[in-house]
Amino acid sequence: MENQYYLILLYYCYAEIQDTEAYREEHHLFCIENNIRGRIIISHEGLNGTVSGLKEDCERYMAYVKSDPRFAKTDFKVDQHDRHAFTKIHVRTKPEIVHSSLSHINPNLKTGKHLEPLAFKALKDQEDVVILDVRSNYEHELGKFKNALTLDMENFREFPEKVKELEHLKNKKILTYCTGGIKCEKASAYLLEQGFEDVYQLHGGIIKYGMEAGGEDFEGKCYVFDNRLAVGVNKVNPSILSTCHVCGTKSDRMVNCANPTCNIHVPICENCGWELEGACSDSCQSHPEKRPYDGSGYYQKNTNGYNPYKGWQRLAKNKNLNSVENE
């Protein structure tokens, strides 16, 4: 059927939301009614989401988000896919839209200068420039920009502590980047707060750079937070950066260890993947809780009791009643 293909949307928007729970319920209902799946975080500081759906459903979803004046400036990174990238919809309220130790920072008031992909490409190789990856270890070990400076971090919360290692670079142009741009909003703002004067960020992140600038000089693949796990972004000079966690051969095939008590995300080649049934080691393969391996290396996250349909009938009923009253 014409135009019956799926889209994957990656987006964020820093904007004040007063009643986060009320908006969560409204947003959640829209997703259910339009078969949108994925993970969406709502907080007092804004929205952050990665979702998938049929093309026409995703177009309705983008229009819905942007119809709210608070989120009219939302920049969606749109990728085509042959199926849903998620199995369920989760819309949650949290204190921050990206977990950090920088809750005091409002990127709408202060952040690094935004560079569109082509501008980033033109600037990144200049002599006085440092390209700074603000992502976690498992992400930059799979792929990063050529000559990028990486930080030894298990998660973004460690960023403020790691900035202490960058004091000697305060006289340089600092170009920050991440997957979709959201971490850079706060990371670049924090660098400015700490006395770095010439700070930039790649607007739209690695994903947008691949779409608009061909991904040139991005080595390896980009880790993504859906069931693809890793995507290629470089159409100009692609390479494989990572090696198989088990046998050491070149591999950019990302796997979430089948042992849920381990759960690490590492590159594992296809042969080792099947041999260890998706586990990262012999001990994980023999673990009694090991999950069945289907070759993808992706497992739905533990929902911790979250019910995506909780309150759906009540919300839908209220919506219908309001529609009747307004006729």
mmCIF file of N, CA, C and O in Angstrom, residues 247-325:
data_model
loop_
_atom_site.group_PDB
_atom_site.id
_atom_site.type_symbol
_atom_site.label_atom_id
_atom_site.label_comp_id
_atom_site.label_asym_id
_atom_site.label_seq_id
_atom_site.Cartn_x
_atom_site.Cartn_y
_atom_site.Cartn_z
ATOM 1 N N CYS A 247 35.495 -11.932 20.940
ATOM 2 C CA CYS A 247 36.637 -12.474 20.198
ATOM 3 C C CYS A 247 37.614 -11.419 19.693
ATOM 4 O O CYS A 247 38.702 -11.751 19.221
ATOM 5 N N GLY A 248 37.250 -10.159 19.767
ATOM 6 C CA GLY A 248 38.169 -9.094 19.391
ATOM 7 C C GLY A 248 38.210 -8.728 17.923
ATOM 8 O O GLY A 248 38.968 -7.844 17.529
ATOM 9 N N THR A 249 37.398 -9.375 17.088
ATOM 10 C CA THR A 249 37.376 -9.019 15.675
ATOM 11 C C THR A 249 36.589 -7.716 15.486
ATOM 12 O O THR A 249 35.784 -7.333 16.319
ATOM 13 N N LYS A 250 36.842 -7.039 14.374
ATOM 14 C CA LYS A 250 36.130 -5.803 14.085
ATOM 15 C C LYS A 250 34.624 -6.083 14.001
ATOM 16 O O LYS A 250 34.188 -6.965 13.272
ATOM 17 N N SER A 251 33.849 -5.335 14.755
ATOM 18 C CA SER A 251 32.392 -5.517 14.727
ATOM 19 C C SER A 251 31.701 -4.265 15.245
ATOM 20 O O SER A 251 32.098 -3.710 16.270
ATOM 21 N N ASP A 252 30.676 -3.820 14.514
ATOM 22 C CA ASP A 252 29.871 -2.690 14.986
ATOM 23 C C ASP A 252 28.431 -3.140 15.250
ATOM 24 O O ASP A 252 27.500 -2.357 15.213
ATOM 25 N N ARG A 253 28.290 -4.401 15.559
ATOM 26 C CA ARG A 253 26.979 -4.992 15.832
ATOM 27 C C ARG A 253 26.724 -4.928 17.334
ATOM 28 O O ARG A 253 27.282 -5.690 18.103
ATOM 29 N N MET A 254 25.855 -4.015 17.749
ATOM 30 C CA MET A 254 25.627 -3.769 19.176
ATOM 31 C C MET A 254 24.648 -4.786 19.748
ATOM 32 O O MET A 254 23.638 -5.123 19.125
ATOM 33 N N VAL A 255 24.956 -5.275 20.950
ATOM 34 C CA VAL A 255 24.120 -6.277 21.624
ATOM 35 C C VAL A 255 23.929 -5.883 23.079
ATOM 36 O O VAL A 255 24.853 -5.420 23.744
ATOM 37 N N ASN A 256 22.712 -6.069 23.556
ATOM 38 C CA ASN A 256 22.390 -5.918 24.965
ATOM 39 C C ASN A 256 22.491 -7.324 25.568
ATOM 40 O O ASN A 256 21.741 -8.216 25.175
ATOM 41 N N CYS A 257 23.422 -7.541 26.485
ATOM 42 C CA CYS A 257 23.656 -8.887 27.019
ATOM 43 C C CYS A 257 22.349 -9.546 27.456
ATOM 44 O O CYS A 257 21.507 -8.931 28.128
ATOM 45 N N ALA A 258 22.196 -10.809 27.081
ATOM 46 C CA ALA A 258 20.967 -11.554 27.353
ATOM 47 C C ALA A 258 20.758 -11.845 28.839
ATOM 48 O O ALA A 258 19.650 -12.175 29.255
ATOM 49 N N ASN A 259 21.802 -11.709 29.628
ATOM 50 C CA ASN A 259 21.669 -11.889 31.071
ATOM 51 C C ASN A 259 21.186 -10.570 31.672
ATOM 52 O O ASN A 259 21.932 -9.588 31.699
ATOM 53 N N PRO A 260 19.953 -10.499 32.162
ATOM 54 C CA PRO A 260 19.407 -9.220 32.644
ATOM 55 C C PRO A 260 20.130 -8.656 33.857
ATOM 56 O O PRO A 260 20.059 -7.458 34.114
ATOM 57 N N THR A 261 20.823 -9.498 34.622
ATOM 58 C CA THR A 261 21.560 -8.979 35.772
ATOM 59 C C THR A 261 22.882 -8.346 35.349
ATOM 60 O O THR A 261 23.490 -7.601 36.104
ATOM 61 N N CYS A 262 23.321 -8.642 34.140
ATOM 62 C CA CYS A 262 24.504 -8.008 33.557
ATOM 63 C C CYS A 262 24.057 -6.813 32.717
ATOM 64 O O CYS A 262 24.374 -5.667 33.007
ATOM 65 N N ASN A 263 23.333 -7.120 31.622
ATOM 66 C CA ASN A 263 22.637 -6.100 30.830
ATOM 67 C C ASN A 263 23.543 -5.073 30.153
ATOM 68 O O ASN A 263 23.091 -4.023 29.730
ATOM 69 N N ILE A 264 24.851 -5.351 30.046
ATOM 70 C CA ILE A 264 25.732 -4.375 29.402
ATOM 71 C C ILE A 264 25.444 -4.298 27.909
ATOM 72 O O ILE A 264 24.933 -5.236 27.299
ATOM 73 N N HIS A 265 25.776 -3.162 27.316
ATOM 74 C CA HIS A 265 25.625 -2.942 25.885
ATOM 75 C C HIS A 265 27.020 -2.917 25.274
ATOM 76 O O HIS A 265 27.802 -1.990 25.546
ATOM 77 N N VAL A 266 27.331 -3.917 24.476
ATOM 78 C CA VAL A 266 28.667 -4.035 23.889
ATOM 79 C C VAL A 266 28.571 -4.573 22.458
ATOM 80 O O VAL A 266 27.589 -5.243 22.104
ATOM 81 N N PRO A 267 29.569 -4.292 21.621
ATOM 82 C CA PRO A 267 29.599 -4.901 20.287
ATOM 83 C C PRO A 267 29.910 -6.394 20.395
ATOM 84 O O PRO A 267 30.836 -6.787 21.103
ATOM 85 N N ILE A 268 29.125 -7.207 19.744
ATOM 86 C CA ILE A 268 29.379 -8.655 19.671
ATOM 87 C C ILE A 268 29.105 -9.091 18.238
ATOM 88 O O ILE A 268 28.021 -8.820 17.702
ATOM 89 N N CYS A 269 30.078 -9.747 17.611
ATOM 90 C CA CYS A 269 29.905 -10.167 16.223
ATOM 91 C C CYS A 269 28.806 -11.222 16.124
ATOM 92 O O CYS A 269 28.411 -11.834 17.126
ATOM 93 N N GLU A 270 28.315 -11.449 14.933
ATOM 94 C CA GLU A 270 27.187 -12.354 14.754
ATOM 95 C C GLU A 270 27.517 -13.777 15.192
ATOM 96 O O GLU A 270 26.712 -14.449 15.842
ATOM 97 N N ASN A 271 28.722 -14.258 14.864
ATOM 98 C CA ASN A 271 29.104 -15.623 15.244
ATOM 99 C C ASN A 271 29.108 -15.801 16.759
ATOM 100 O O ASN A 271 28.550 -16.765 17.291
ATOM 101 N N CYS A 272 29.742 -14.861 17.462
ATOM 102 C CA CYS A 272 29.789 -14.950 18.928
ATOM 103 C C CYS A 272 28.398 -14.756 19.532
ATOM 104 O O CYS A 272 28.071 -15.354 20.562
ATOM 105 N N GLY A 273 27.592 -13.921 18.876
ATOM 106 C CA GLY A 273 26.237 -13.707 19.360
ATOM 107 C C GLY A 273 25.450 -15.004 19.402
ATOM 108 O O GLY A 273 24.803 -15.314 20.415
ATOM 109 N N TRP A 274 25.502 -15.750 18.314
ATOM 110 C CA TRP A 274 24.767 -17.018 18.270
ATOM 111 C C TRP A 274 25.428 -18.075 19.161
ATOM 112 O O TRP A 274 24.738 -18.853 19.828
ATOM 113 N N GLU A 275 26.745 -18.082 19.190
ATOM 114 C CA GLU A 275 27.450 -19.093 19.981
ATOM 115 C C GLU A 275 27.159 -18.934 21.473
ATOM 116 O O GLU A 275 26.985 -19.921 22.195
ATOM 117 N N LEU A 276 27.083 -17.676 21.943
ATOM 118 C CA LEU A 276 26.823 -17.417 23.362
ATOM 119 C C LEU A 276 25.352 -17.097 23.630
ATOM 120 O O LEU A 276 24.995 -16.705 24.741
ATOM 121 N N GLU A 277 24.516 -17.265 22.608
ATOM 122 C CA GLU A 277 23.072 -17.023 22.729
ATOM 123 C C GLU A 277 22.760 -15.626 23.248
ATOM 124 O O GLU A 277 21.895 -15.432 24.093
ATOM 125 N N GLY A 278 23.509 -14.648 22.713
ATOM 126 C CA GLY A 278 23.255 -13.262 23.075
ATOM 127 C C GLY A 278 23.923 -12.799 24.351
ATOM 128 O O GLY A 278 23.780 -11.638 24.738
ATOM 129 N N ALA A 279 24.658 -13.681 25.014
ATOM 130 C CA ALA A 279 25.347 -13.309 26.255
ATOM 131 C C ALA A 279 26.733 -12.743 25.936
ATOM 132 O O ALA A 279 27.281 -12.975 24.863
ATOM 133 N N CYS A 280 27.292 -12.011 26.881
ATOM 134 C CA CYS A 280 28.605 -11.401 26.655
ATOM 135 C C CYS A 280 29.745 -12.268 27.162
ATOM 136 O O CYS A 280 30.915 -11.955 26.946
ATOM 137 N N SER A 281 29.422 -13.371 27.843
ATOM 138 C CA SER A 281 30.449 -14.254 28.404
ATOM 139 C C SER A 281 29.840 -15.623 28.680
ATOM 140 O O SER A 281 28.612 -15.793 28.651
ATOM 141 N N ASP A 282 30.697 -16.587 28.977
ATOM 142 C CA ASP A 282 30.213 -17.932 29.320
ATOM 143 C C ASP A 282 29.351 -17.907 30.578
ATOM 144 O O ASP A 282 28.339 -18.600 30.669
ATOM 145 N N SER A 283 29.777 -17.115 31.555
ATOM 146 C CA SER A 283 29.016 -17.073 32.812
ATOM 147 C C SER A 283 27.635 -16.462 32.600
ATOM 148 O O SER A 283 26.652 -16.909 33.194
ATOM 149 N N CYS A 284 27.542 -15.458 31.733
ATOM 150 C CA CYS A 284 26.235 -14.869 31.445
ATOM 151 C C CYS A 284 25.363 -15.828 30.633
ATOM 152 O O CYS A 284 24.142 -15.859 30.804
ATOM 153 N N GLN A 285 25.995 -16.617 29.770
ATOM 154 C CA GLN A 285 25.235 -17.588 28.982
ATOM 155 C C GLN A 285 24.600 -18.650 29.877
ATOM 156 O O GLN A 285 23.486 -19.125 29.605
ATOM 157 N N SER A 286 25.275 -19.021 30.950
ATOM 158 C CA SER A 286 24.757 -20.063 31.837
ATOM 159 C C SER A 286 23.904 -19.512 32.979
ATOM 160 O O SER A 286 23.425 -20.261 33.821
ATOM 161 N N HIS A 287 23.675 -18.205 32.979
ATOM 162 C CA HIS A 287 22.887 -17.600 34.058
ATOM 163 C C HIS A 287 21.437 -18.079 33.969
ATOM 164 O O HIS A 287 20.845 -18.107 32.885
ATOM 165 N N PRO A 288 20.840 -18.450 35.095
ATOM 166 C CA PRO A 288 19.473 -19.009 35.068
ATOM 167 C C PRO A 288 18.399 -18.031 34.568
ATOM 168 O O PRO A 288 17.341 -18.461 34.119
ATOM 169 N N GLU A 289 18.665 -16.748 34.612
ATOM 170 C CA GLU A 289 17.677 -15.763 34.164
ATOM 171 C C GLU A 289 17.922 -15.284 32.734
ATOM 172 O O GLU A 289 17.264 -14.344 32.275
ATOM 173 N N LYS A 290 18.835 -15.920 32.032
ATOM 174 C CA LYS A 290 19.172 -15.466 30.680
ATOM 175 C C LYS A 290 17.935 -15.440 29.785
ATOM 176 O O LYS A 290 17.141 -16.365 29.756
ATOM 177 N N ARG A 291 17.804 -14.333 29.032
ATOM 178 C CA ARG A 291 16.655 -14.146 28.147
ATOM 179 C C ARG A 291 16.878 -14.871 26.825
ATOM 180 O O ARG A 291 18.022 -15.034 26.380
ATOM 181 N N PRO A 292 15.798 -15.304 26.164
ATOM 182 C CA PRO A 292 15.933 -15.958 24.850
ATOM 183 C C PRO A 292 16.541 -14.984 23.839
ATOM 184 O O PRO A 292 16.216 -13.796 23.834
ATOM 185 N N TYR A 293 17.406 -15.493 22.989
ATOM 186 C CA TYR A 293 18.103 -14.667 22.000
ATOM 187 C C TYR A 293 17.496 -14.890 20.621
ATOM 188 O O TYR A 293 17.370 -16.020 20.165
ATOM 189 N N ASP A 294 17.119 -13.796 19.953
ATOM 190 C CA ASP A 294 16.514 -13.918 18.626
ATOM 191 C C ASP A 294 17.414 -13.380 17.515
ATOM 192 O O ASP A 294 16.993 -13.260 16.370
ATOM 193 N N GLY A 295 18.655 -13.040 17.872
ATOM 194 C CA GLY A 295 19.591 -12.535 16.876
ATOM 195 C C GLY A 295 19.683 -11.026 16.830
ATOM 196 O O GLY A 295 20.605 -10.474 16.225
ATOM 197 N N SER A 296 18.749 -10.331 17.461
ATOM 198 C CA SER A 296 18.766 -8.865 17.410
ATOM 199 C C SER A 296 19.613 -8.245 18.515
ATOM 200 O O SER A 296 20.190 -7.168 18.341
ATOM 201 N N GLY A 297 19.672 -8.901 19.673
ATOM 202 C CA GLY A 297 20.405 -8.336 20.798
ATOM 203 C C GLY A 297 19.663 -7.224 21.506
ATOM 204 O O GLY A 297 20.226 -6.484 22.304
ATOM 205 N N TYR A 298 18.350 -7.097 21.228
ATOM 206 C CA TYR A 298 17.541 -6.061 21.855
ATOM 207 C C TYR A 298 16.499 -6.712 22.751
ATOM 208 O O TYR A 298 15.880 -7.704 22.378
ATOM 209 N N TYR A 299 16.290 -6.140 23.937
ATOM 210 C CA TYR A 299 15.279 -6.636 24.862
ATOM 211 C C TYR A 299 14.481 -5.459 25.407
ATOM 212 O O TYR A 299 15.048 -4.410 25.720
ATOM 213 N N GLN A 300 13.179 -5.639 25.484
ATOM 214 C CA GLN A 300 12.321 -4.596 26.040
ATOM 215 C C GLN A 300 12.731 -4.335 27.482
ATOM 216 O O GLN A 300 12.935 -5.262 28.263
ATOM 217 N N LYS A 301 12.868 -3.064 27.841
ATOM 218 C CA LYS A 301 13.262 -2.718 29.195
ATOM 219 C C LYS A 301 12.193 -3.110 30.197
ATOM 220 O O LYS A 301 11.009 -3.139 29.882
ATOM 221 N N ASN A 302 12.627 -3.401 31.415
ATOM 222 C CA ASN A 302 11.705 -3.709 32.497
ATOM 223 C C ASN A 302 10.777 -2.515 32.730
ATOM 224 O O ASN A 302 11.243 -1.387 32.899
ATOM 225 N N THR A 303 9.492 -2.755 32.717
ATOM 226 C CA THR A 303 8.530 -1.654 32.851
ATOM 227 C C THR A 303 8.291 -1.237 34.295
ATOM 228 O O THR A 303 7.631 -0.229 34.540
ATOM 229 N N ASN A 304 8.808 -1.992 35.262
ATOM 230 C CA ASN A 304 8.662 -1.654 36.684
ATOM 231 C C ASN A 304 7.210 -1.362 37.077
ATOM 232 O O ASN A 304 6.908 -0.415 37.797
ATOM 233 N N GLY A 305 6.292 -2.185 36.543
ATOM 234 C CA GLY A 305 4.887 -2.049 36.889
ATOM 235 C C GLY A 305 4.138 -1.002 36.096
ATOM 236 O O GLY A 305 2.947 -0.784 36.324
ATOM 237 N N TYR A 306 4.808 -0.351 35.153
ATOM 238 C CA TYR A 306 4.157 0.688 34.349
ATOM 239 C C TYR A 306 3.112 0.058 33.439
ATOM 240 O O TYR A 306 3.390 -0.898 32.724
ATOM 241 N N ASN A 307 1.899 0.585 33.475
ATOM 242 C CA ASN A 307 0.808 0.095 32.634
ATOM 243 C C ASN A 307 0.461 1.173 31.612
ATOM 244 O O ASN A 307 -0.110 2.211 31.973
ATOM 245 N N PRO A 308 0.811 0.976 30.335
ATOM 246 C CA PRO A 308 0.580 2.023 29.336
ATOM 247 C C PRO A 308 -0.886 2.336 29.096
ATOM 248 O O PRO A 308 -1.215 3.372 28.522
ATOM 249 N N TYR A 309 -1.794 1.463 29.534
ATOM 250 C CA TYR A 309 -3.220 1.697 29.307
ATOM 251 C C TYR A 309 -3.952 2.176 30.557
ATOM 252 O O TYR A 309 -5.156 2.356 30.530
ATOM 253 N N LYS A 310 -3.211 2.401 31.639
ATOM 254 C CA LYS A 310 -3.831 2.874 32.870
ATOM 255 C C LYS A 310 -4.497 4.231 32.637
ATOM 256 O O LYS A 310 -3.876 5.174 32.158
ATOM 257 N N GLY A 311 -5.759 4.321 32.963
ATOM 258 C CA GLY A 311 -6.490 5.576 32.817
ATOM 259 C C GLY A 311 -6.953 5.874 31.406
ATOM 260 O O GLY A 311 -7.604 6.889 31.169
ATOM 261 N N TRP A 312 -6.637 4.982 30.459
ATOM 262 C CA TRP A 312 -6.959 5.263 29.052
ATOM 263 C C TRP A 312 -8.464 5.375 28.833
ATOM 264 O O TRP A 312 -8.930 6.301 28.176
ATOM 265 N N GLN A 313 -9.235 4.436 29.372
ATOM 266 C CA GLN A 313 -10.694 4.476 29.175
ATOM 267 C C GLN A 313 -11.304 5.732 29.796
ATOM 268 O O GLN A 313 -12.170 6.377 29.205
ATOM 269 N N ARG A 314 -10.824 6.107 30.985
ATOM 270 C CA ARG A 314 -11.335 7.309 31.632
ATOM 271 C C ARG A 314 -11.015 8.551 30.800
ATOM 272 O O ARG A 314 -11.871 9.410 30.582
ATOM 273 N N LEU A 315 -9.790 8.634 30.306
ATOM 274 C CA LEU A 315 -9.385 9.784 29.510
ATOM 275 C C LEU A 315 -10.165 9.862 28.202
ATOM 276 O O LEU A 315 -10.605 10.925 27.784
ATOM 277 N N ALA A 316 -10.307 8.708 27.561
ATOM 278 C CA ALA A 316 -11.035 8.673 26.297
ATOM 279 C C ALA A 316 -12.493 9.078 26.509
ATOM 280 O O ALA A 316 -13.075 9.806 25.704
ATOM 281 N N LYS A 317 -13.093 8.614 27.615
ATOM 282 C CA LYS A 317 -14.489 8.953 27.919
ATOM 283 C C LYS A 317 -14.634 10.457 28.137
ATOM 284 O O LYS A 317 -15.549 11.100 27.617
ATOM 285 N N ASN A 318 -13.715 11.042 28.904
ATOM 286 C CA ASN A 318 -13.760 12.486 29.158
ATOM 287 C C ASN A 318 -13.589 13.274 27.880
ATOM 288 O O ASN A 318 -14.246 14.298 27.664
ATOM 289 N N LYS A 319 -12.733 12.782 27.010
ATOM 290 C CA LYS A 319 -12.497 13.463 25.734
ATOM 291 C C LYS A 319 -13.761 13.449 24.891
ATOM 292 O O LYS A 319 -14.142 14.453 24.287
ATOM 293 N N ASN A 320 -14.440 12.295 24.858
ATOM 294 C CA ASN A 320 -15.672 12.183 24.070
ATOM 295 C C ASN A 320 -16.789 13.066 24.640
ATOM 296 O O ASN A 320 -17.549 13.683 23.910
ATOM 297 N N LEU A 321 -16.884 13.133 25.970
ATOM 298 C CA LEU A 321 -17.891 13.972 26.606
ATOM 299 C C LEU A 321 -17.663 15.453 26.275
ATOM 300 O O LEU A 321 -18.574 16.199 25.984
ATOM 301 N N ASN A 322 -16.383 15.852 26.300
ATOM 302 C CA ASN A 322 -16.057 17.243 25.981
ATOM 303 C C ASN A 322 -16.389 17.576 24.534
ATOM 304 O O ASN A 322 -16.842 18.671 24.206
ATOM 305 N N SER A 323 -16.183 16.570 23.658
ATOM 306 C CA SER A 323 -16.489 16.788 22.241
ATOM 307 C C SER A 323 -17.984 16.984 22.036
ATOM 308 O O SER A 323 -18.411 17.840 21.276
ATOM 309 N N VAL A 324 -18.797 16.185 22.742
ATOM 310 C CA VAL A 324 -20.256 16.296 22.624
ATOM 311 C C VAL A 324 -20.730 17.654 23.145
ATOM 312 O O VAL A 324 -21.569 18.325 22.545
ATOM 313 N N GLU A 325 -20.166 18.087 24.280
ATOM 314 C CA GLU A 325 -20.584 19.357 24.873
ATOM 315 C C GLU A 325 -20.240 20.545 23.991
ATOM 316 O O GLU A 325 -20.913 21.571 24.009
#
